[in-house]
Coordinates of C-alpha atoms in Angstrom, one line a residue:
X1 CA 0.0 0.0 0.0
X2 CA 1.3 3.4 -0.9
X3 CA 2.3 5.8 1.9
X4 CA -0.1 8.7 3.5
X5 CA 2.7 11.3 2.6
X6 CA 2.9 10.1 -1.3
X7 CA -0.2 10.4 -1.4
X8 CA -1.0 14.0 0.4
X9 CA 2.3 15.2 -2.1
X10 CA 0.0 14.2 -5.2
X11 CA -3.3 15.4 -3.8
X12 CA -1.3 19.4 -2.7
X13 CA 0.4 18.9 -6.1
X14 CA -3.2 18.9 -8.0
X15 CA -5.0 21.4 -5.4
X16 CA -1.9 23.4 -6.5
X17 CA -2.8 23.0 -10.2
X18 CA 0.0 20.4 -10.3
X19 CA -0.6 17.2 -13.1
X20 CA 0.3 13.8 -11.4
X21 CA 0.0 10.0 -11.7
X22 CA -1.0 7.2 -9.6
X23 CA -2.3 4.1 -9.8
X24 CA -5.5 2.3 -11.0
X25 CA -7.8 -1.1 -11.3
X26 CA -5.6 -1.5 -14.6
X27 CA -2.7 0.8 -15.7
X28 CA -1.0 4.0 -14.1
X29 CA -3.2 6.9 -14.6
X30 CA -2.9 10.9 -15.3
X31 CA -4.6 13.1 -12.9
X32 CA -5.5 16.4 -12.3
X33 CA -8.2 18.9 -10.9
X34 CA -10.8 19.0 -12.4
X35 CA -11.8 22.3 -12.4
X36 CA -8.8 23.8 -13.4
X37 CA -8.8 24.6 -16.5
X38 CA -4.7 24.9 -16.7
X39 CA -3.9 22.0 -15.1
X40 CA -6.6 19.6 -18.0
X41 CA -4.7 21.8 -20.4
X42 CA -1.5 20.6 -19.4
X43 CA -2.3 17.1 -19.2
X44 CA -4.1 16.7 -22.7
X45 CA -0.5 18.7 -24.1
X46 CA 1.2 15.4 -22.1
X47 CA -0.4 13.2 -23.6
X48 CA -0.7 14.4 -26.9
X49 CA -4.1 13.9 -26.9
X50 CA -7.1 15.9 -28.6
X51 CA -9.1 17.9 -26.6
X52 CA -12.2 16.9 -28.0
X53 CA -12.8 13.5 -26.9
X54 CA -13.3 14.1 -23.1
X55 CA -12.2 13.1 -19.7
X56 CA -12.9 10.9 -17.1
X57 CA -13.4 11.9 -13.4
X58 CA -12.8 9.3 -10.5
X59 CA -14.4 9.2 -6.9
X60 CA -13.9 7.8 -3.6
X61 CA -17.8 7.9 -3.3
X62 CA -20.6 8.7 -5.1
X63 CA -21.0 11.7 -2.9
X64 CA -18.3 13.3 -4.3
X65 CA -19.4 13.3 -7.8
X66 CA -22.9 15.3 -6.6
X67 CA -21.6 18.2 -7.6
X68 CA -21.0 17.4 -11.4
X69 CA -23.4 14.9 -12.1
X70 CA -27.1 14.1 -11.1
X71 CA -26.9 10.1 -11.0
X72 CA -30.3 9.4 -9.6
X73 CA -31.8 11.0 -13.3
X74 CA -30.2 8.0 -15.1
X75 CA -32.5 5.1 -16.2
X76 CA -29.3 3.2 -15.3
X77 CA -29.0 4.5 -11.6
X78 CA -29.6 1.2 -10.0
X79 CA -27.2 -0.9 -12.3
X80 CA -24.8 2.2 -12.0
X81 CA -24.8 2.0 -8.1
X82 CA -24.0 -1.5 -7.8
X83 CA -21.2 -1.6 -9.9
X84 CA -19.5 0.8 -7.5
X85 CA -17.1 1.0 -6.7
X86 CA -15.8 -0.8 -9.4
X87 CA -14.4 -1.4 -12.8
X88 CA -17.2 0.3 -14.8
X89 CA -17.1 4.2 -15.6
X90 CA -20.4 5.7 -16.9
X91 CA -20.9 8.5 -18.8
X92 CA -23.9 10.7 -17.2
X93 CA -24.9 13.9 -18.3
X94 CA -23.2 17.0 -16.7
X95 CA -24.6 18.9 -13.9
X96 CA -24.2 22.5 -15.4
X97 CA -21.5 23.7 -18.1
X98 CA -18.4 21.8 -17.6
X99 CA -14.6 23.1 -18.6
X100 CA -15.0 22.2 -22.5
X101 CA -11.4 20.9 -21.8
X102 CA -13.0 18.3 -19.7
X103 CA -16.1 17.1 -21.7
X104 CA -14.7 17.6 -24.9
X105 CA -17.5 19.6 -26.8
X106 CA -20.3 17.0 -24.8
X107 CA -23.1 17.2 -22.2
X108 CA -22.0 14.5 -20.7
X109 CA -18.8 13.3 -18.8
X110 CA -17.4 9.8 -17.9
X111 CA -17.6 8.7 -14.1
X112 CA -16.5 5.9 -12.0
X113 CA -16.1 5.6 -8.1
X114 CA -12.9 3.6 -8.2
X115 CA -12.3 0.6 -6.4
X116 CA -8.4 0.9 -6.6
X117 CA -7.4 1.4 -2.9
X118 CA -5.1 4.2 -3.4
X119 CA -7.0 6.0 -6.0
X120 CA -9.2 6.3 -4.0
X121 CA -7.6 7.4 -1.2
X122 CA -5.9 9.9 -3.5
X123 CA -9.5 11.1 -4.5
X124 CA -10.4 11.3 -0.3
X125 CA -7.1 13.3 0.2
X126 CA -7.6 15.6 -2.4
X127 CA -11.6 16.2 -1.4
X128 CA -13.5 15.2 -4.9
X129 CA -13.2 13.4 -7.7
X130 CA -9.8 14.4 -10.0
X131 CA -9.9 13.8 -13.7
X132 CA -8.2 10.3 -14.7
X133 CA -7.2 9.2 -17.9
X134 CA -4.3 6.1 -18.5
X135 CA -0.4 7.4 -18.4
X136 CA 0.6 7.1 -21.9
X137 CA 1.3 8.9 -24.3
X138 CA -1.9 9.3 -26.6
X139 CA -2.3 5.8 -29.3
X140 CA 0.5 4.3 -27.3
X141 CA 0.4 1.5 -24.5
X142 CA -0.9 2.1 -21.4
X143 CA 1.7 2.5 -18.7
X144 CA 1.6 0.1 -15.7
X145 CA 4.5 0.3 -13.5
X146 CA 5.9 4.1 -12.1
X147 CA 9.4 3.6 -13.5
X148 CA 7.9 3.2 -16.9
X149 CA 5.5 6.4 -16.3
X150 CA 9.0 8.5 -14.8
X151 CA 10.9 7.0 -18.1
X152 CA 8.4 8.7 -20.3
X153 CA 7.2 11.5 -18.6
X154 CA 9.9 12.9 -16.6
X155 CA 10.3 15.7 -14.7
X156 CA 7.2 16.9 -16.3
X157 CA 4.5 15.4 -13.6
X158 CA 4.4 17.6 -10.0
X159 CA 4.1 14.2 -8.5
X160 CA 4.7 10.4 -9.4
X161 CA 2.9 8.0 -6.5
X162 CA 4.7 4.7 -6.6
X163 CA 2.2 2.0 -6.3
X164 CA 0.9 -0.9 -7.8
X165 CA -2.1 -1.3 -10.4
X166 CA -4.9 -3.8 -10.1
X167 CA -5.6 -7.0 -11.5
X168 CA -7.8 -5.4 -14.6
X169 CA -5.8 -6.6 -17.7
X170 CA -8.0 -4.3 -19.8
X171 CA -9.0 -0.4 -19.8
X172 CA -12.1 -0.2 -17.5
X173 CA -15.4 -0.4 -19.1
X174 CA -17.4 2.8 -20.1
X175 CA -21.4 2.8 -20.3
X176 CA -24.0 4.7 -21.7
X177 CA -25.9 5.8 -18.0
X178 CA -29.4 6.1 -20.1
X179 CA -28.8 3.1 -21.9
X180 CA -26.6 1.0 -20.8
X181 CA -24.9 0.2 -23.8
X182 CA -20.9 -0.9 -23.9
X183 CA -19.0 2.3 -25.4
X184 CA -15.5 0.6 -24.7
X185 CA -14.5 -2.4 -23.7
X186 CA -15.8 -5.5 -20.8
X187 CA -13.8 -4.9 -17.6
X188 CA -11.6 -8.1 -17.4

């Protein structure tokens, strides 16, 4: 398990607007705040990685994701809520205008109440959900160990938390919330 004070550096790293990485159910992942416009913009020119095709935002709890998305308005709520926390991101549709850096151009954003111990304790440290998308550079491999994510990123994250990913061989699975439909993937 990774250390409290790794994981307070990463969490003051992205309250200061700070990009980090960290690990998840399946690979390392990129985080930052996600209301900081600066900070998504950073990470997308890290990644290489068009703006347009949106971002996912991890949680502790469901609480936390209150603020940016109303989950008991999706047909899917009860399927939704059990699969939490969990493999399975959703995409629900946005409470309010979101950073167009953020939902790339769409009404809807991509959630998931991880079930990665240390992301999530990240996400509790940092008080919300941050914006989490793999650590790679963009049509490239995902990244799954943090010498591979300091090898190719560098001095260019404000924090690197050394810790190991889950079991998931595969990227986690994204559903429609009203629908239910597979957009990518089946958690494995």
């Amino acid at each position: 398990m990774v250390s409290h004070a790794s994981l307070c550096d990463a969490a003051l790293a992205m309250q200061d607007g700070g990009v980090v990485a960290y690990p998840t159910e399946s690979c390392f992942g990129l985080g930052c705040d996600p209301s900081n416009s600066n900070a998504i913009q950073r990470l997308l020119r890290l990644k290489n990685r068009k703006r347009d095709k949106g971002l996912i935002l991890i949680a502790s709890s469901v609480a936390q994701l209150k603020p940016w998305v109303d989950i008991r308005a999706s047909r899917q709520y009860e399927n939704i809520i059990s699969s939490w926390p969990g493999p399975y991101t959703w995409v629900i549709p946005a409470i309010g205008p979101l950073n167009r850096w953020l939902v790339g151009g769409y009404s809807s954003i991509a959630v998931r109440v991880t079930a990665h111990p240390d992301a999530a304790r990240l996400c509790a440290l940092f008080g919300g959900p941050i914006v989490s998308t793999s650590a790679n550079i963009q049509g490239r491999p995902a990244l799954k160990s943090a010498q591979q994510v300091s090898k190719c990123f560098g001095g260019r994250l404000q924090s690197l938390v050394h810790g190991k990913v889950g079991n998931l061989r595969t990227a986690t699975e994204i559903r429609d919330g009203s629908s239910g439909e597979i957009l990518r993937g089946v958690a494995k």
